[in-house]
Amino acid sequence: LIQLSAEKGFIDIKGAIPELVASLSTPTCPMALRALTALAAASGTQLAEQLPRIAELMGPKGSAAGTTPAEVLDRSRLLCHMLYRLYTCSKAPLSDEGWKHLWSLCQHAVCVLVECFARETVPAEWFGAAQAAMDLSFELAFSPQANQGVQQCPDKLWEQILGRMLCSVLDKSGS
C-alpha cells in the first residue's frame, strides 16, 4: 500500500525517506525500516542517497542497531530486507559509495549473526536474520560491482560459517 501510494504521488518521497531514516534512531526503528522497505521499490534513488546515514545508524557501533540480542537480530533482518528490496528494485545501478555502504551493511549483518552464536545467544529472531542475510549476500553476488571473492562466492562464506557452527554444537553436545 505504501509503495503504491508513493508511486501514485500521494506520498512526498523526498520528504518521507529522510524522515524515516531519522526515525531509525528512535523506538519506532522497526516500523521505519518496514516503511523504507516499501518505499525502496517506489524510489530506490532517494533511498540510496540515504545509505551513508543508514550505515552510520545501523552499522557497526550504530546507535540504532538495538540493545538486546533479539532486538539487534530483528533490526538486522528488517535492514537486510530493506537493502534487498533497494538493490533488486533500483532502476539505476548504485554509485560506488552506495555499493560500499550496501556491502558493509551486509557484512555487518553476517557479523551480528556470528557474534550472537559465539556468545551462545540464539533467540528465535536469529533464524530470520540468518535467512535475510543469506538472501542479501547471494543477491549481491550477481552485481557487476561485486569484485572480491567473498562478494562473488557467498556460498563459500556461508559454508565456512555454518560448518564451524555445526562443529561447535557437536563438540558441546559430545562433551
PDB file of C-alpha atoms in Angstrom, residues 2-167:
ATOM      1  CA  ILE A   2       2.847   2.385   0.865  1.00  0.00           C
ATOM      2  CA  GLN A   3       4.648   1.569  -2.360  1.00  0.00           C
ATOM      3  CA  LEU A   4       1.526   2.087  -4.439  1.00  0.00           C
ATOM      4  CA  SER A   5       0.732   5.374  -2.679  1.00  0.00           C
ATOM      5  CA  ALA A   6       4.269   6.603  -3.331  1.00  0.00           C
ATOM      6  CA  GLU A   7       4.149   5.589  -6.981  1.00  0.00           C
ATOM      7  CA  LYS A   8       0.869   7.489  -7.430  1.00  0.00           C
ATOM      8  CA  GLY A   9       2.341  10.596  -5.804  1.00  0.00           C
ATOM      9  CA  PHE A  10       0.269  10.509  -2.596  1.00  0.00           C
ATOM     10  CA  ILE A  11       3.461  10.407  -0.522  1.00  0.00           C
ATOM     11  CA  ASP A  12       6.201  13.012  -0.740  1.00  0.00           C
ATOM     12  CA  ILE A  13       9.097  10.572  -1.096  1.00  0.00           C
ATOM     13  CA  LYS A  14      11.775  13.279  -0.959  1.00  0.00           C
ATOM     14  CA  GLY A  15      10.475  14.314   2.448  1.00  0.00           C
ATOM     15  CA  ALA A  16       9.357  10.943   3.751  1.00  0.00           C
ATOM     16  CA  ILE A  17      12.575   8.977   3.245  1.00  0.00           C
ATOM     17  CA  PRO A  18      14.839  11.349   5.232  1.00  0.00           C
ATOM     18  CA  GLU A  19      12.200  11.488   7.998  1.00  0.00           C
ATOM     19  CA  LEU A  20      12.033   7.714   8.150  1.00  0.00           C
ATOM     20  CA  VAL A  21      15.827   7.428   8.187  1.00  0.00           C
ATOM     21  CA  ALA A  22      15.899   9.904  11.081  1.00  0.00           C
ATOM     22  CA  SER A  23      13.339   7.673  12.829  1.00  0.00           C
ATOM     23  CA  LEU A  24      15.811   4.802  12.804  1.00  0.00           C
ATOM     24  CA  SER A  25      17.380   6.245  15.954  1.00  0.00           C
ATOM     25  CA  THR A  26      14.044   6.182  17.820  1.00  0.00           C
ATOM     26  CA  PRO A  27      11.987   3.346  19.302  1.00  0.00           C
ATOM     27  CA  THR A  28       9.985   3.321  16.048  1.00  0.00           C
ATOM     28  CA  CYS A  29      13.022   1.939  14.182  1.00  0.00           C
ATOM     29  CA  PRO A  30      11.381  -1.380  13.174  1.00  0.00           C
ATOM     30  CA  MET A  31       8.364   0.417  11.734  1.00  0.00           C
ATOM     31  CA  ALA A  32      10.609   2.896   9.910  1.00  0.00           C
ATOM     32  CA  LEU A  33      12.583   0.002   8.377  1.00  0.00           C
ATOM     33  CA  ARG A  34       9.358  -1.590   7.167  1.00  0.00           C
ATOM     34  CA  ALA A  35       8.183   1.671   5.612  1.00  0.00           C
ATOM     35  CA  LEU A  36      11.599   2.218   3.990  1.00  0.00           C
ATOM     36  CA  THR A  37      11.376  -1.286   2.547  1.00  0.00           C
ATOM     37  CA  ALA A  38       8.077  -0.406   0.891  1.00  0.00           C
ATOM     38  CA  LEU A  39       9.430   2.906  -0.380  1.00  0.00           C
ATOM     39  CA  ALA A  40      12.596   1.262  -1.732  1.00  0.00           C
ATOM     40  CA  ALA A  41      10.626  -0.178  -4.606  1.00  0.00           C
ATOM     41  CA  ALA A  42       8.979   3.153  -5.364  1.00  0.00           C
ATOM     42  CA  SER A  43      12.102   5.302  -5.204  1.00  0.00           C
ATOM     43  CA  GLY A  44      15.365   3.461  -4.817  1.00  0.00           C
ATOM     44  CA  THR A  45      17.343   6.527  -5.856  1.00  0.00           C
ATOM     45  CA  GLN A  46      16.068   8.587  -2.934  1.00  0.00           C
ATOM     46  CA  LEU A  47      16.767   5.764  -0.503  1.00  0.00           C
ATOM     47  CA  ALA A  48      20.224   5.061  -1.953  1.00  0.00           C
ATOM     48  CA  GLU A  49      21.149   8.663  -1.193  1.00  0.00           C
ATOM     49  CA  GLN A  50      20.456   7.911   2.471  1.00  0.00           C
ATOM     50  CA  LEU A  51      22.730   4.856   2.655  1.00  0.00           C
ATOM     51  CA  PRO A  52      25.595   6.734   4.373  1.00  0.00           C
ATOM     52  CA  ARG A  53      23.268   7.804   7.200  1.00  0.00           C
ATOM     53  CA  ILE A  54      21.678   4.354   7.395  1.00  0.00           C
ATOM     54  CA  ALA A  55      25.138   2.779   7.632  1.00  0.00           C
ATOM     55  CA  GLU A  56      26.061   5.233  10.370  1.00  0.00           C
ATOM     56  CA  LEU A  57      22.948   4.379  12.386  1.00  0.00           C
ATOM     57  CA  MET A  58      22.618   0.648  11.689  1.00  0.00           C
ATOM     58  CA  GLY A  59      26.190  -0.443  11.016  1.00  0.00           C
ATOM     59  CA  PRO A  60      28.940  -1.363  13.474  1.00  0.00           C
ATOM     60  CA  LYS A  61      28.657   0.787  16.612  1.00  0.00           C
ATOM     61  CA  GLY A  62      25.482   2.306  15.216  1.00  0.00           C
ATOM     62  CA  SER A  63      23.191   3.884  17.764  1.00  0.00           C
ATOM     63  CA  ALA A  64      20.072   2.351  16.183  1.00  0.00           C
ATOM     64  CA  ALA A  65      21.252  -1.265  15.985  1.00  0.00           C
ATOM     65  CA  GLY A  66      19.347  -2.264  19.120  1.00  0.00           C
ATOM     66  CA  THR A  67      20.226  -3.232  22.667  1.00  0.00           C
ATOM     67  CA  THR A  68      19.136  -6.808  23.311  1.00  0.00           C
ATOM     68  CA  PRO A  69      20.216  -9.704  21.082  1.00  0.00           C
ATOM     69  CA  ALA A  70      16.619 -10.252  19.953  1.00  0.00           C
ATOM     70  CA  GLU A  71      16.212  -6.571  19.077  1.00  0.00           C
ATOM     71  CA  VAL A  72      19.556  -6.431  17.246  1.00  0.00           C
ATOM     72  CA  LEU A  73      18.687  -9.523  15.227  1.00  0.00           C
ATOM     73  CA  ASP A  74      15.195  -8.322  14.387  1.00  0.00           C
ATOM     74  CA  ARG A  75      16.518  -4.967  13.192  1.00  0.00           C
ATOM     75  CA  SER A  76      19.248  -6.732  11.231  1.00  0.00           C
ATOM     76  CA  ARG A  77      16.599  -8.862   9.499  1.00  0.00           C
ATOM     77  CA  LEU A  78      14.494  -5.812   8.665  1.00  0.00           C
ATOM     78  CA  LEU A  79      17.551  -3.938   7.415  1.00  0.00           C
ATOM     79  CA  CYS A  80      18.548  -6.844   5.158  1.00  0.00           C
ATOM     80  CA  HIS A  81      15.017  -6.960   3.732  1.00  0.00           C
ATOM     81  CA  MET A  82      15.146  -3.221   3.050  1.00  0.00           C
ATOM     82  CA  LEU A  83      18.590  -3.469   1.404  1.00  0.00           C
ATOM     83  CA  TYR A  84      17.475  -6.475  -0.661  1.00  0.00           C
ATOM     84  CA  ARG A  85      14.444  -4.545  -1.880  1.00  0.00           C
ATOM     85  CA  LEU A  86      16.531  -1.465  -2.600  1.00  0.00           C
ATOM     86  CA  TYR A  87      19.051  -3.467  -4.603  1.00  0.00           C
ATOM     87  CA  THR A  88      16.549  -5.564  -6.574  1.00  0.00           C
ATOM     88  CA  CYS A  89      14.156  -2.689  -7.343  1.00  0.00           C
ATOM     89  CA  SER A  90      16.666   0.044  -8.202  1.00  0.00           C
ATOM     90  CA  LYS A  91      16.271   1.132 -11.779  1.00  0.00           C
ATOM     91  CA  ALA A  92      19.768   2.635 -11.883  1.00  0.00           C
ATOM     92  CA  PRO A  93      22.922   0.969 -10.599  1.00  0.00           C
ATOM     93  CA  LEU A  94      24.178   2.120  -7.234  1.00  0.00           C
ATOM     94  CA  SER A  95      27.093   4.508  -7.060  1.00  0.00           C
ATOM     95  CA  ASP A  96      30.386   3.081  -5.862  1.00  0.00           C
ATOM     96  CA  GLU A  97      29.818   4.748  -2.490  1.00  0.00           C
ATOM     97  CA  GLY A  98      26.293   3.310  -2.304  1.00  0.00           C
ATOM     98  CA  TRP A  99      27.612  -0.143  -3.142  1.00  0.00           C
ATOM     99  CA  LYS A 100      30.249   0.106  -0.399  1.00  0.00           C
ATOM    100  CA  HIS A 101      27.602   1.002   2.171  1.00  0.00           C
ATOM    101  CA  LEU A 102      25.307  -1.757   0.948  1.00  0.00           C
ATOM    102  CA  TRP A 103      28.084  -4.352   1.142  1.00  0.00           C
ATOM    103  CA  SER A 104      29.286  -3.059   4.519  1.00  0.00           C
ATOM    104  CA  LEU A 105      25.796  -3.391   5.983  1.00  0.00           C
ATOM    105  CA  CYS A 106      25.506  -6.905   4.552  1.00  0.00           C
ATOM    106  CA  GLN A 107      28.831  -7.871   6.155  1.00  0.00           C
ATOM    107  CA  HIS A 108      27.693  -6.340   9.427  1.00  0.00           C
ATOM    108  CA  ALA A 109      24.526  -8.460   9.354  1.00  0.00           C
ATOM    109  CA  VAL A 110      26.679 -11.573   8.973  1.00  0.00           C
ATOM    110  CA  CYS A 111      28.914 -10.467  11.851  1.00  0.00           C
ATOM    111  CA  VAL A 112      25.866  -9.916  14.080  1.00  0.00           C
ATOM    112  CA  LEU A 113      24.766 -13.496  13.440  1.00  0.00           C
ATOM    113  CA  VAL A 114      28.178 -14.964  14.181  1.00  0.00           C
ATOM    114  CA  GLU A 115      28.585 -12.813  17.279  1.00  0.00           C
ATOM    115  CA  CYS A 116      25.236 -13.905  18.731  1.00  0.00           C
ATOM    116  CA  PHE A 117      26.052 -17.540  18.039  1.00  0.00           C
ATOM    117  CA  ALA A 118      29.525 -17.234  19.558  1.00  0.00           C
ATOM    118  CA  ARG A 119      28.014 -15.704  22.709  1.00  0.00           C
ATOM    119  CA  GLU A 120      25.524 -18.589  22.793  1.00  0.00           C
ATOM    120  CA  THR A 121      22.658 -16.126  22.484  1.00  0.00           C
ATOM    121  CA  VAL A 122      20.421 -17.545  19.774  1.00  0.00           C
ATOM    122  CA  PRO A 123      16.884 -16.251  20.225  1.00  0.00           C
ATOM    123  CA  ALA A 124      14.161 -17.121  17.746  1.00  0.00           C
ATOM    124  CA  GLU A 125      14.951 -13.932  15.785  1.00  0.00           C
ATOM    125  CA  TRP A 126      18.361 -15.371  14.868  1.00  0.00           C
ATOM    126  CA  PHE A 127      16.901 -17.670  12.217  1.00  0.00           C
ATOM    127  CA  GLY A 128      15.010 -14.941  10.340  1.00  0.00           C
ATOM    128  CA  ALA A 129      18.059 -12.680  10.479  1.00  0.00           C
ATOM    129  CA  ALA A 130      20.239 -15.503   9.136  1.00  0.00           C
ATOM    130  CA  GLN A 131      17.899 -16.130   6.204  1.00  0.00           C
ATOM    131  CA  ALA A 132      17.684 -12.438   5.352  1.00  0.00           C
ATOM    132  CA  ALA A 133      21.483 -12.004   5.478  1.00  0.00           C
ATOM    133  CA  MET A 134      21.978 -15.076   3.291  1.00  0.00           C
ATOM    134  CA  ASP A 135      19.416 -13.888   0.754  1.00  0.00           C
ATOM    135  CA  LEU A 136      21.030 -10.455   0.588  1.00  0.00           C
ATOM    136  CA  SER A 137      24.580 -11.785   0.235  1.00  0.00           C
ATOM    137  CA  PHE A 138      23.573 -14.154  -2.571  1.00  0.00           C
ATOM    138  CA  GLU A 139      21.670 -11.408  -4.403  1.00  0.00           C
ATOM    139  CA  LEU A 140      24.629  -9.031  -4.158  1.00  0.00           C
ATOM    140  CA  ALA A 141      26.909 -11.724  -5.623  1.00  0.00           C
ATOM    141  CA  PHE A 142      25.288 -11.158  -9.011  1.00  0.00           C
ATOM    142  CA  SER A 143      26.191  -7.473  -9.041  1.00  0.00           C
ATOM    143  CA  PRO A 144      28.787  -6.297 -11.535  1.00  0.00           C
ATOM    144  CA  GLN A 145      30.171  -4.288  -8.605  1.00  0.00           C
ATOM    145  CA  ALA A 146      30.939  -7.477  -6.658  1.00  0.00           C
ATOM    146  CA  ASN A 147      34.644  -7.787  -7.301  1.00  0.00           C
ATOM    147  CA  GLN A 148      36.016  -9.564  -4.229  1.00  0.00           C
ATOM    148  CA  GLY A 149      35.993 -13.318  -3.754  1.00  0.00           C
ATOM    149  CA  VAL A 150      33.711 -13.230  -0.732  1.00  0.00           C
ATOM    150  CA  GLN A 151      31.294 -10.978  -2.629  1.00  0.00           C
ATOM    151  CA  GLN A 152      31.192 -13.275  -5.653  1.00  0.00           C
ATOM    152  CA  CYS A 153      31.054 -16.584  -3.774  1.00  0.00           C
ATOM    153  CA  PRO A 154      28.851 -16.203  -0.712  1.00  0.00           C
ATOM    154  CA  ASP A 155      28.244 -19.947  -0.741  1.00  0.00           C
ATOM    155  CA  LYS A 156      31.826 -20.497   0.423  1.00  0.00           C
ATOM    156  CA  LEU A 157      31.464 -17.935   3.194  1.00  0.00           C
ATOM    157  CA  TRP A 158      28.225 -19.452   4.443  1.00  0.00           C
ATOM    158  CA  GLU A 159      29.613 -22.974   4.152  1.00  0.00           C
ATOM    159  CA  GLN A 160      32.506 -21.988   6.427  1.00  0.00           C
ATOM    160  CA  ILE A 161      30.293 -20.166   8.909  1.00  0.00           C
ATOM    161  CA  LEU A 162      27.667 -22.887   9.140  1.00  0.00           C
ATOM    162  CA  GLY A 163      30.310 -25.634   9.195  1.00  0.00           C
ATOM    163  CA  ARG A 164      32.037 -24.028  12.165  1.00  0.00           C
ATOM    164  CA  MET A 165      28.725 -23.512  13.909  1.00  0.00           C
ATOM    165  CA  LEU A 166      27.851 -27.166  13.427  1.00  0.00           C
ATOM    166  CA  CYS A 167      31.250 -28.273  14.752  1.00  0.00           C
TER     167      CYS A 167
END
